PDB file of C-alpha atoms (C1' of nucleotides) in Angstrom:
ATOM      1  CA  MET A   1       3.259 -16.604  11.060  1.00  0.00           C
ATOM      2  CA  GLU A   2       2.094 -19.428   8.696  1.00  0.00           C
ATOM      3  CA  HIS A   3       2.951 -19.033   5.597  1.00  0.00           C
ATOM      4  CA  ARG A   4      -1.501 -19.109   5.239  1.00  0.00           C
ATOM      5  CA  ASP A   5      -2.544 -17.854   2.513  1.00  0.00           C
ATOM      6  CA  TYR A   6      -1.085 -14.791   2.826  1.00  0.00           C
ATOM      7  CA  PHE A   7      -4.206 -12.250   1.045  1.00  0.00           C
ATOM      8  CA  GLU A   8      -5.851 -14.374   4.366  1.00  0.00           C
ATOM      9  CA  ASP A   9      -3.324 -12.811   6.685  1.00  0.00           C
ATOM     10  CA  VAL A  10      -4.187  -9.338   5.671  1.00  0.00           C
ATOM     11  CA  TYR A  11      -7.458  -8.981   5.409  1.00  0.00           C
ATOM     12  CA  ASP A  12      -7.328 -10.489   9.429  1.00  0.00           C
ATOM     13  CA  VAL A  13      -4.622  -7.202  10.085  1.00  0.00           C
ATOM     14  CA  VAL A  14      -6.889  -4.216   8.681  1.00  0.00           C
ATOM     15  CA  ARG A  15      -9.706  -6.310  10.578  1.00  0.00           C
ATOM     16  CA  LEU A  16      -7.950  -5.530  13.854  1.00  0.00           C
ATOM     17  CA  VAL A  17      -7.799  -1.716  12.851  1.00  0.00           C
ATOM     18  CA  PRO A  18     -10.403   0.029  15.538  1.00  0.00           C
ATOM     19  CA  ALA A  19     -12.372   2.378  14.317  1.00  0.00           C
ATOM     20  CA  GLY A  20     -11.816   5.849  14.268  1.00  0.00           C
ATOM     21  CA  ARG A  21      -7.780   5.092  13.652  1.00  0.00           C
ATOM     22  CA  VAL A  22      -6.131   3.794  10.273  1.00  0.00           C
ATOM     23  CA  THR A  23      -3.052   1.793   9.379  1.00  0.00           C
ATOM     24  CA  THR A  24      -0.897   1.725   6.678  1.00  0.00           C
ATOM     25  CA  TYR A  25       0.082  -0.472   3.736  1.00  0.00           C
ATOM     26  CA  GLY A  26       3.150  -0.983   4.890  1.00  0.00           C
ATOM     27  CA  ALA A  27       3.045  -1.368   8.015  1.00  0.00           C
ATOM     28  CA  ILE A  28       1.060  -4.682   7.560  1.00  0.00           C
ATOM     29  CA  ALA A  29       3.144  -5.852   5.386  1.00  0.00           C
ATOM     30  CA  GLN A  30       6.219  -5.409   8.788  1.00  0.00           C
ATOM     31  CA  TYR A  31       3.531  -6.813  10.624  1.00  0.00           C
ATOM     32  CA  LEU A  32       3.871 -10.019   8.411  1.00  0.00           C
ATOM     33  CA  SER A  33       6.980 -10.261   7.586  1.00  0.00           C
ATOM     34  CA  LEU A  34       5.951 -10.390   4.442  1.00  0.00           C
ATOM     35  CA  ARG A  35       9.314 -10.394   1.683  1.00  0.00           C
ATOM     36  CA  ALA A  36       6.460  -9.049  -0.669  1.00  0.00           C
ATOM     37  CA  GLY A  37       6.133  -5.959   1.034  1.00  0.00           C
ATOM     38  CA  ALA A  38       3.674  -2.757   1.034  1.00  0.00           C
ATOM     39  CA  ARG A  39       2.969  -3.935  -2.380  1.00  0.00           C
ATOM     40  CA  MET A  40       1.064  -7.201  -2.769  1.00  0.00           C
ATOM     41  CA  VAL A  41      -0.918  -5.578   0.798  1.00  0.00           C
ATOM     42  CA  GLY A  42      -2.055  -3.339  -2.483  1.00  0.00           C
ATOM     43  CA  TRP A  43      -2.889  -5.848  -3.931  1.00  0.00           C
ATOM     44  CA  ALA A  44      -4.218  -7.943  -1.476  1.00  0.00           C
ATOM     45  CA  MET A  45      -7.514  -5.422  -1.033  1.00  0.00           C
ATOM     46  CA  ASN A  46      -7.679  -5.035  -4.452  1.00  0.00           C
ATOM     47  CA  ALA A  47      -9.116  -8.913  -3.808  1.00  0.00           C
ATOM     48  CA  ALA A  48     -10.699  -7.317  -1.019  1.00  0.00           C
ATOM     49  CA  HIS A  49     -13.736  -6.305  -3.097  1.00  0.00           C
ATOM     50  CA  GLY A  50     -16.974  -8.312  -0.799  1.00  0.00           C
ATOM     51  CA  ARG A  51     -15.009  -9.266   1.869  1.00  0.00           C
ATOM     52  CA  ASP A  52     -15.702  -8.642   5.198  1.00  0.00           C
ATOM     53  CA  VAL A  53     -12.830  -5.969   5.891  1.00  0.00           C
ATOM     54  CA  PRO A  54     -13.541  -2.222   6.223  1.00  0.00           C
ATOM     55  CA  ALA A  55     -10.498  -1.112   3.665  1.00  0.00           C
ATOM     56  CA  HIS A  56     -11.525   2.071   4.366  1.00  0.00           C
ATOM     57  CA  ARG A  57      -8.906   2.600   7.160  1.00  0.00           C
ATOM     58  CA  VAL A  58      -5.999   1.266   5.334  1.00  0.00           C
ATOM     59  CA  VAL A  59      -4.423   4.078   3.435  1.00  0.00           C
ATOM     60  CA  ASN A  60      -0.422   5.513   2.018  1.00  0.00           C
ATOM     61  CA  ARG A  61       2.830   5.862   4.200  1.00  0.00           C
ATOM     62  CA  ILE A  62       1.495   9.482   4.448  1.00  0.00           C
ATOM     63  CA  GLY A  63      -1.831   9.147   4.950  1.00  0.00           C
ATOM     64  CA  VAL A  64      -3.935   9.829   1.299  1.00  0.00           C
ATOM     65  CA  LEU A  65      -6.006   7.819   0.458  1.00  0.00           C
ATOM     66  CA  SER A  66      -4.669   6.326  -2.936  1.00  0.00           C
ATOM     67  CA  GLY A  67      -7.381   3.591  -3.065  1.00  0.00           C
ATOM     68  CA  LYS A  68     -10.335   5.694  -2.758  1.00  0.00           C
ATOM     69  CA  HIS A  69     -10.674   5.335  -6.628  1.00  0.00           C
ATOM     70  CA  PHE A  70     -12.227   1.797  -5.854  1.00  0.00           C
ATOM     71  CA  PHE A  71     -15.138   2.783  -3.387  1.00  0.00           C
ATOM     72  CA  GLY A  72     -18.037   2.881  -4.995  1.00  0.00           C
ATOM     73  CA  SER A  73     -17.880   7.264  -4.806  1.00  0.00           C
ATOM     74  CA  PRO A  74     -15.101   9.358  -5.031  1.00  0.00           C
ATOM     75  CA  THR A  75     -16.001  10.669  -1.752  1.00  0.00           C
ATOM     76  CA  ALA A  76     -16.885   7.263  -0.697  1.00  0.00           C
ATOM     77  CA  MET A  77     -13.395   6.130   1.446  1.00  0.00           C
ATOM     78  CA  GLN A  78     -13.594   9.950   2.860  1.00  0.00           C
ATOM     79  CA  GLU A  79     -17.237   9.717   4.456  1.00  0.00           C
ATOM     80  CA  LEU A  80     -16.368   5.671   5.978  1.00  0.00           C
ATOM     81  CA  LEU A  81     -14.092   7.076   7.651  1.00  0.00           C
ATOM     82  CA  ALA A  82     -15.343  10.571   8.264  1.00  0.00           C
ATOM     83  CA  ALA A  83     -18.501   8.151  10.247  1.00  0.00           C
ATOM     84  CA  GLU A  84     -16.012   7.657  11.890  1.00  0.00           C
ATOM     85  CA  GLY A  85     -14.316   9.997  13.380  1.00  0.00           C
ATOM     86  CA  VAL A  86     -11.482  10.130   9.990  1.00  0.00           C
ATOM     87  CA  LEU A  87     -11.748  13.544   9.523  1.00  0.00           C
ATOM     88  CA  VAL A  88      -9.930  13.494   5.241  1.00  0.00           C
ATOM     89  CA  GLN A  89      -8.994  16.808   3.776  1.00  0.00           C
ATOM     90  CA  ASP A  90      -7.111  16.580   0.311  1.00  0.00           C
ATOM     91  CA  ASP A  91      -7.448  13.541   0.481  1.00  0.00           C
ATOM     92  CA  ARG A  92      -5.233  13.472   3.624  1.00  0.00           C
ATOM     93  CA  VAL A  93      -5.931  12.126   7.023  1.00  0.00           C
ATOM     94  CA  VAL A  94      -6.381  15.424   9.647  1.00  0.00           C
ATOM     95  CA  GLU A  95      -3.967  14.872  11.909  1.00  0.00           C
ATOM     96  CA  PHE A  96      -2.277  11.606  10.694  1.00  0.00           C
ATOM     97  CA  ARG A  97      -0.229  10.754  13.186  1.00  0.00           C
ATOM     98  CA  LYS A  98      -2.108  10.601  15.813  1.00  0.00           C
ATOM     99  CA  VAL A  99      -5.007   8.378  15.210  1.00  0.00           C
ATOM    100  CA  LEU A 100      -2.240   6.368  13.064  1.00  0.00           C
ATOM    101  CA  TRP A 101      -3.215   2.853  14.095  1.00  0.00           C
ATOM    102  CA  ASP A 102       0.051   0.002  14.111  1.00  0.00           C
ATOM    103  CA  PRO A 103       0.271  -2.958  14.358  1.00  0.00           C
ATOM    104  CA  THR A 104       3.465  -3.803  15.488  1.00  0.00           C
ATOM    105  CA  THR A 105       3.168  -1.146  17.571  1.00  0.00           C
ATOM    106  CA  GLU A 106       0.220  -1.643  19.082  1.00  0.00           C
ATOM    107  CA  LEU A 107      -0.052  -5.961  19.163  1.00  0.00           C
ATOM    108  CA  GLN A 108       1.165  -6.267  21.982  1.00  0.00           C
TER     109      GLN A 108
ATOM    110  C1'  DC B   1      10.286 -14.402 -23.046  1.00  0.00           C
ATOM    111  C1'  DC B   2      10.114  -8.816 -22.611  1.00  0.00           C
ATOM    112  C1'  DC B   3       7.490  -5.192 -20.921  1.00  0.00           C
ATOM    113  C1'  DC B   4       4.516  -2.956 -18.510  1.00  0.00           C
ATOM    114  C1'  DT B   5       1.536  -1.682 -14.586  1.00  0.00           C
ATOM    115  C1'  DG B   6       0.470  -0.701  -9.697  1.00  0.00           C
ATOM    116  C1'  DA B   7      -4.692   0.327  -3.015  1.00  0.00           C
ATOM    117  C1'  DC B   8       3.723   0.535  -2.251  1.00  0.00           C
ATOM    118  C1'  DG B   9       8.222   2.594   0.707  1.00  0.00           C
ATOM    119  C1'  DT B  10      13.348   2.647   1.463  1.00  0.00           C
ATOM    120  C1'  DT B  11      17.138   6.002   0.347  1.00  0.00           C
ATOM    121  C1'  DG B  12      19.994   8.669  -2.152  1.00  0.00           C
ATOM    122  C1'  DG B  13      20.673  12.699  -4.420  1.00  0.00           C
TER     123       DG B  13
ATOM    124  C1'  DG C   1      10.353  19.040   1.915  1.00  0.00           C
ATOM    125  C1'  DC C   2      10.524  17.613  -3.393  1.00  0.00           C
ATOM    126  C1'  DC C   3      12.239  14.550  -7.081  1.00  0.00           C
ATOM    127  C1'  DA C   4      15.036  10.493  -9.561  1.00  0.00           C
ATOM    128  C1'  DA C   5      15.687   5.628  -9.384  1.00  0.00           C
ATOM    129  C1'  DC C   6      15.298   1.579  -7.502  1.00  0.00           C
ATOM    130  C1'  DG C   7      12.612  -2.710  -5.029  1.00  0.00           C
ATOM    131  C1'  DC C   8       9.118  -6.108  -4.265  1.00  0.00           C
ATOM    132  C1'  DC C   9       5.425  -9.198  -6.844  1.00  0.00           C
ATOM    133  C1'  DA C  10       1.789 -10.732  -9.853  1.00  0.00           C
ATOM    134  C1'  DG C  11      -0.839  -9.744 -13.966  1.00  0.00           C
ATOM    135  C1'  DG C  12      -1.575  -8.174 -18.214  1.00  0.00           C
ATOM    136  C1'  DG C  13      -0.431  -7.441 -23.135  1.00  0.00           C
TER     137       DG C  13
END
DNA sequence: CCCCTGACGTTGG
DNA sequence: GCCAACGCCAGGG
């Protein structure tokens, strides 16, 4: 992958996540070989507001909705996921392992 | 320039 | 599985 603005690279990957599936900050960082790491993927998402990016499909490594605070209401992220068939309970994605979509293994 | 704080993750105990 | 310590880079104070 090129050394273009990596924020854009992150957004491109997030846009590839199918509805009904979720991915993680770390998986994206690994797929793009970002030396910066998962933390900067989170930073990129921070700047993704208003952009055409399905940010609700990105959760942390154990399936927790760590970014829900950055959505309009406390339940907005969960509702967006539920509308796509991804159930959330106690801020955690139900059956996380099954709905996880890892670009490194899915995009070949 | 130093210190702290993150939409994070790995490692070691 | 839980917790603490780091590593990571960008911004803010």
